[in-house]
Amino acid sequence: MKIDKKDIQRAEIFKVLSDPNRLQMIRILYQAHRELTCGEVGEKLDLSKSTVSYHFKKLRKVGLTNTRKEAQIKYLSINMDAFTEFLPFFLDTL
Amino acid sequence: MKIDKKDIQRAEIFKVLSDPNRLQMIRILYQAHRELTCGEVGEKLDLSKSTVSYHFKKLRKVGLTNTRKEAQIKYLSINMDAFTEFLPFFLDTL
DNA sequence: ACTTTAGTTCGATGATCATCGAACTAAGAA
DNA sequence: TTCTTAGTTCGATGATCATCGAACTAAAGT
C-alpha cells in the first residue's frame, strides 16, 4: 500500500505539535487574546532568539499561526481556524 | 517559564502521530472493525517486520492501541477512548 | 553617523528517528 | 524433535531535530 498523501500532510502538522516548547508557545498566544511579538513570547520561554525564530517558522509553515510584520517587528497570533477541530485536546487545562 | 509537564505528555502523543506510516496503521485498524495481527497490518504497508514492530510499540506506549496476545500471535486494535476527542481531524477522509 | 532593537540565517553539535537485516524467542505443526 | 510461523531485540546507518552563539539585516532612536 502506498503512503497516503493526506497522511503526510497530517503527519507534518503533528510533527510541529510534537515539541513541548511549541505547544507552550501556542498556549501563550491563545491566552494572550492579542498579537504578540516574537520577543514577548521568547521572553517567557528560556530559549534563545534564534531558537524561538526557528520554532515560529515551523508553526507558520503549517498554518497554525498568523504573522503580521510592521517595520522590524513581527506580530504573531494563533490561527484559530486550524485549531477549532482539536484545540480542546491540548488546551484542556485552561 | 518552566515547561509544562502536561505539554510534555501531549507532545509525546503528537510525536507518535507524526509519522505517516503510523497514521496509516491507525486507519487500517480503525477501518478493520476487528482485531488485526501485526502481520496483517504489516503486509499492507511496505515495511519490514522489525519496522512494523517498532511502530506498534510506539503506538501502544502512548495508549493509542490495545494489545492482546494469544500464543505467539499479537492482536492489535485501536483504543477509541484515546481518539474520540480529535479522531475526526485526521480520519476525515474516511 | 552611530546605536539600539527585532528578528533571521548560518554553521556546529549532540540527540533522536525510521529503517533494515540478522539473530533471537516462543509456540504450533509435521 | 525438527521446521515453520509470528513477533522482538539488536546493532548499524543515514536523516532529521532542537539548540546555541555568532554574524547578519533592516528599521528606529539619538
XYZ file of C-alpha atoms (C1' of nucleotides) in Angstrom:
248
model
C 0.000 0.000 0.000
C 1.274 3.444 -0.931
C 1.567 6.176 1.654
C -1.470 8.428 1.586
C -0.593 11.989 0.627
C -3.058 13.312 3.150
C -1.346 11.345 5.897
C 1.904 13.020 5.012
C 0.277 16.426 5.467
C -1.331 15.445 8.732
C 1.887 13.897 9.984
C 3.607 17.184 9.252
C 1.180 19.101 11.424
C 1.534 16.567 14.210
C 5.300 16.845 13.969
C 5.048 20.574 14.518
C 2.853 19.897 17.534
C 5.261 17.301 18.898
C 7.507 19.734 20.745
C 6.639 20.944 24.247
C 8.063 24.389 23.642
C 5.941 24.868 20.567
C 2.848 23.725 22.454
C 3.631 26.259 25.119
C 4.089 28.974 22.516
C 0.696 28.106 21.115
C -0.889 28.330 24.543
C 0.773 31.659 25.249
C -0.605 33.045 22.010
C -4.009 31.567 22.783
C -4.181 33.042 26.251
C -2.947 36.439 25.175
C -6.066 37.228 23.133
C -3.953 39.633 21.120
C -0.982 39.642 18.852
C 2.386 39.153 20.499
C 5.857 39.838 19.230
C 8.446 37.083 18.904
C 10.357 38.745 21.707
C 7.388 38.736 24.062
C 6.836 35.049 23.555
C 10.515 34.223 23.632
C 10.940 36.007 26.945
C 8.557 33.649 28.688
C 10.411 30.592 27.484
C 14.058 30.111 28.333
C 15.150 29.961 24.750
C 17.492 31.974 22.592
C 16.202 34.314 19.922
C 17.347 32.024 17.170
C 15.564 29.031 18.641
C 12.332 30.957 19.032
C 12.597 32.145 15.457
C 13.141 28.560 14.355
C 10.035 27.351 16.158
C 7.812 30.114 14.883
C 8.840 29.429 11.349
C 7.652 25.857 11.801
C 4.338 26.903 13.292
C 3.785 29.383 10.477
C 4.736 26.917 7.790
C 1.874 24.560 8.606
C -0.569 27.402 9.178
C -1.026 27.151 12.925
C -0.123 30.798 13.425
C -0.544 34.062 11.576
C 2.092 36.668 11.050
C 1.922 40.387 10.558
C 5.058 42.405 10.044
C 5.298 46.055 10.948
C 8.693 47.567 10.385
C 11.170 45.200 12.020
C 8.621 43.879 14.478
C 6.785 40.669 13.781
C 3.396 40.096 15.351
C 2.275 36.560 15.997
C -1.206 35.276 16.571
C -2.849 31.919 16.668
C -4.784 30.784 13.603
C -7.961 29.610 15.216
C -9.331 28.005 12.077
C -6.514 25.489 12.149
C -7.293 24.606 15.735
C -11.014 24.540 16.233
C -11.207 20.831 15.456
C -8.933 19.600 18.133
C -7.991 22.563 20.249
C -9.717 21.203 23.363
C -7.443 18.216 23.364
C -4.288 20.002 24.270
C -5.635 23.168 25.764
C -7.844 21.275 28.193
C -6.015 22.590 31.208
C -7.028 26.181 30.582
C 8.780 29.863 32.315
C 9.194 26.169 33.022
C 7.987 23.559 30.568
C 4.545 22.298 31.471
C 4.549 18.609 32.332
C 1.256 18.165 30.559
C 2.722 19.632 27.405
C 5.441 17.035 27.507
C 2.826 14.287 27.612
C 0.821 15.816 24.819
C 3.916 16.388 22.740
C 4.727 12.721 23.144
C 1.388 11.689 21.718
C 1.744 14.106 18.845
C 5.199 12.735 18.142
C 3.748 9.258 17.808
C 1.160 10.667 15.417
C 3.790 12.482 13.393
C 4.690 9.580 11.144
C 2.666 8.820 8.003
C 3.123 5.083 8.368
C 1.781 5.131 11.897
C -1.204 7.204 10.798
C -1.902 4.649 8.123
C -1.621 1.824 10.637
C -4.144 3.589 12.798
C -6.530 3.998 9.900
C -6.159 0.358 8.914
C -7.025 -0.690 12.453
C -9.913 1.761 12.517
C -11.380 0.542 9.247
C -10.972 -3.123 10.102
C -13.560 -3.003 12.880
C -11.849 -6.013 14.393
C -8.533 -7.023 15.827
C -5.684 -7.483 13.383
C -2.365 -9.212 13.766
C 0.920 -7.366 13.327
C 1.485 -9.389 10.194
C -1.840 -8.422 8.654
C -1.138 -4.756 9.150
C 2.486 -5.042 8.134
C 1.531 -6.749 4.883
C -0.425 -3.734 3.705
C 2.477 -1.391 4.291
C 5.765 -1.968 2.541
C 7.733 -2.294 5.734
C 9.841 -4.990 7.312
C 8.616 -6.951 10.302
C 11.035 -5.210 12.582
C 9.917 -1.769 11.485
C 6.266 -2.638 11.999
C 7.045 -3.979 15.441
C 8.888 -0.765 16.233
C 5.924 1.388 15.224
C 3.386 -0.666 17.116
C 5.418 -0.434 20.257
C 5.272 3.340 19.978
C 1.526 3.369 19.414
C 0.996 1.072 22.360
C 3.293 3.040 24.631
C 1.125 6.146 24.468
C -2.100 4.182 24.641
C -3.394 4.708 21.128
C -3.764 0.988 20.557
C -4.644 -2.093 22.581
C -2.838 -5.373 22.522
C -3.966 -8.889 23.178
C -1.541 -11.745 22.966
C -2.635 -15.278 22.182
C 0.182 -17.776 21.922
C 2.765 -16.171 19.635
C 0.202 -14.068 17.823
C -0.373 -10.475 18.832
C -3.723 -8.875 18.145
C -3.888 -5.135 17.674
C -6.865 -2.856 17.951
C -7.410 0.849 18.155
C -8.086 2.366 21.555
C -11.071 4.519 20.758
C -11.084 6.318 24.074
C -7.754 7.878 23.220
C -9.102 9.116 19.924
C -12.651 10.311 20.377
C -11.528 13.860 21.028
C -9.706 14.501 17.819
C -10.240 11.480 15.641
C -12.249 13.408 13.037
C -9.274 15.607 12.344
C -7.104 13.009 10.726
C -9.647 10.440 9.729
C -11.763 12.973 7.871
C -11.178 11.305 4.567
C -12.955 8.158 5.567
C 26.528 58.791 11.526
C 26.313 55.830 15.248
C 23.493 52.656 18.423
C 19.982 50.015 19.846
C 16.151 46.936 18.790
C 13.874 42.860 16.497
C 14.379 39.252 14.108
C 16.784 35.914 10.527
C 20.263 32.934 8.810
C 24.310 30.054 9.348
C 27.284 26.520 10.849
C 28.015 23.244 14.562
C 26.633 19.804 17.925
C 24.536 16.124 20.305
C 20.087 13.718 20.289
C 16.549 11.209 18.482
C 14.377 8.883 14.438
C 12.893 5.397 10.848
C 14.605 1.776 8.562
C 16.793 -2.595 7.604
C 18.625 -7.406 8.009
C 20.235 -10.653 11.136
C 19.955 -13.043 15.133
C 16.808 -14.425 18.687
C 12.437 -16.407 21.237
C 8.423 -18.861 21.784
C 4.745 -21.575 20.214
C 2.295 -24.611 16.904
C 2.650 -28.038 13.044
C 4.779 -32.026 10.725
C 12.395 -33.434 17.615
C 12.791 -30.679 13.825
C 10.509 -26.941 10.984
C 7.682 -23.158 10.338
C 5.275 -19.106 11.887
C 4.853 -14.571 14.484
C 6.939 -11.375 16.534
C 11.029 -8.994 19.294
C 15.549 -7.242 20.006
C 19.982 -5.652 18.348
C 23.400 -3.092 16.041
C 24.131 -0.058 12.129
C 23.012 3.775 9.087
C 21.581 7.991 7.131
C 18.191 11.611 8.172
C 16.103 14.983 10.704
C 15.795 17.665 15.084
C 16.365 21.290 18.804
C 19.580 24.151 20.468
C 23.130 27.629 20.693
C 26.136 31.713 19.667
C 27.785 34.480 16.081
C 27.243 37.027 12.217
C 23.866 39.379 9.506
C 19.765 42.696 8.044
C 16.767 46.251 8.465
C 14.474 49.771 10.779
C 14.061 53.317 14.677
C 16.047 56.255 18.113
C 19.741 59.598 19.446
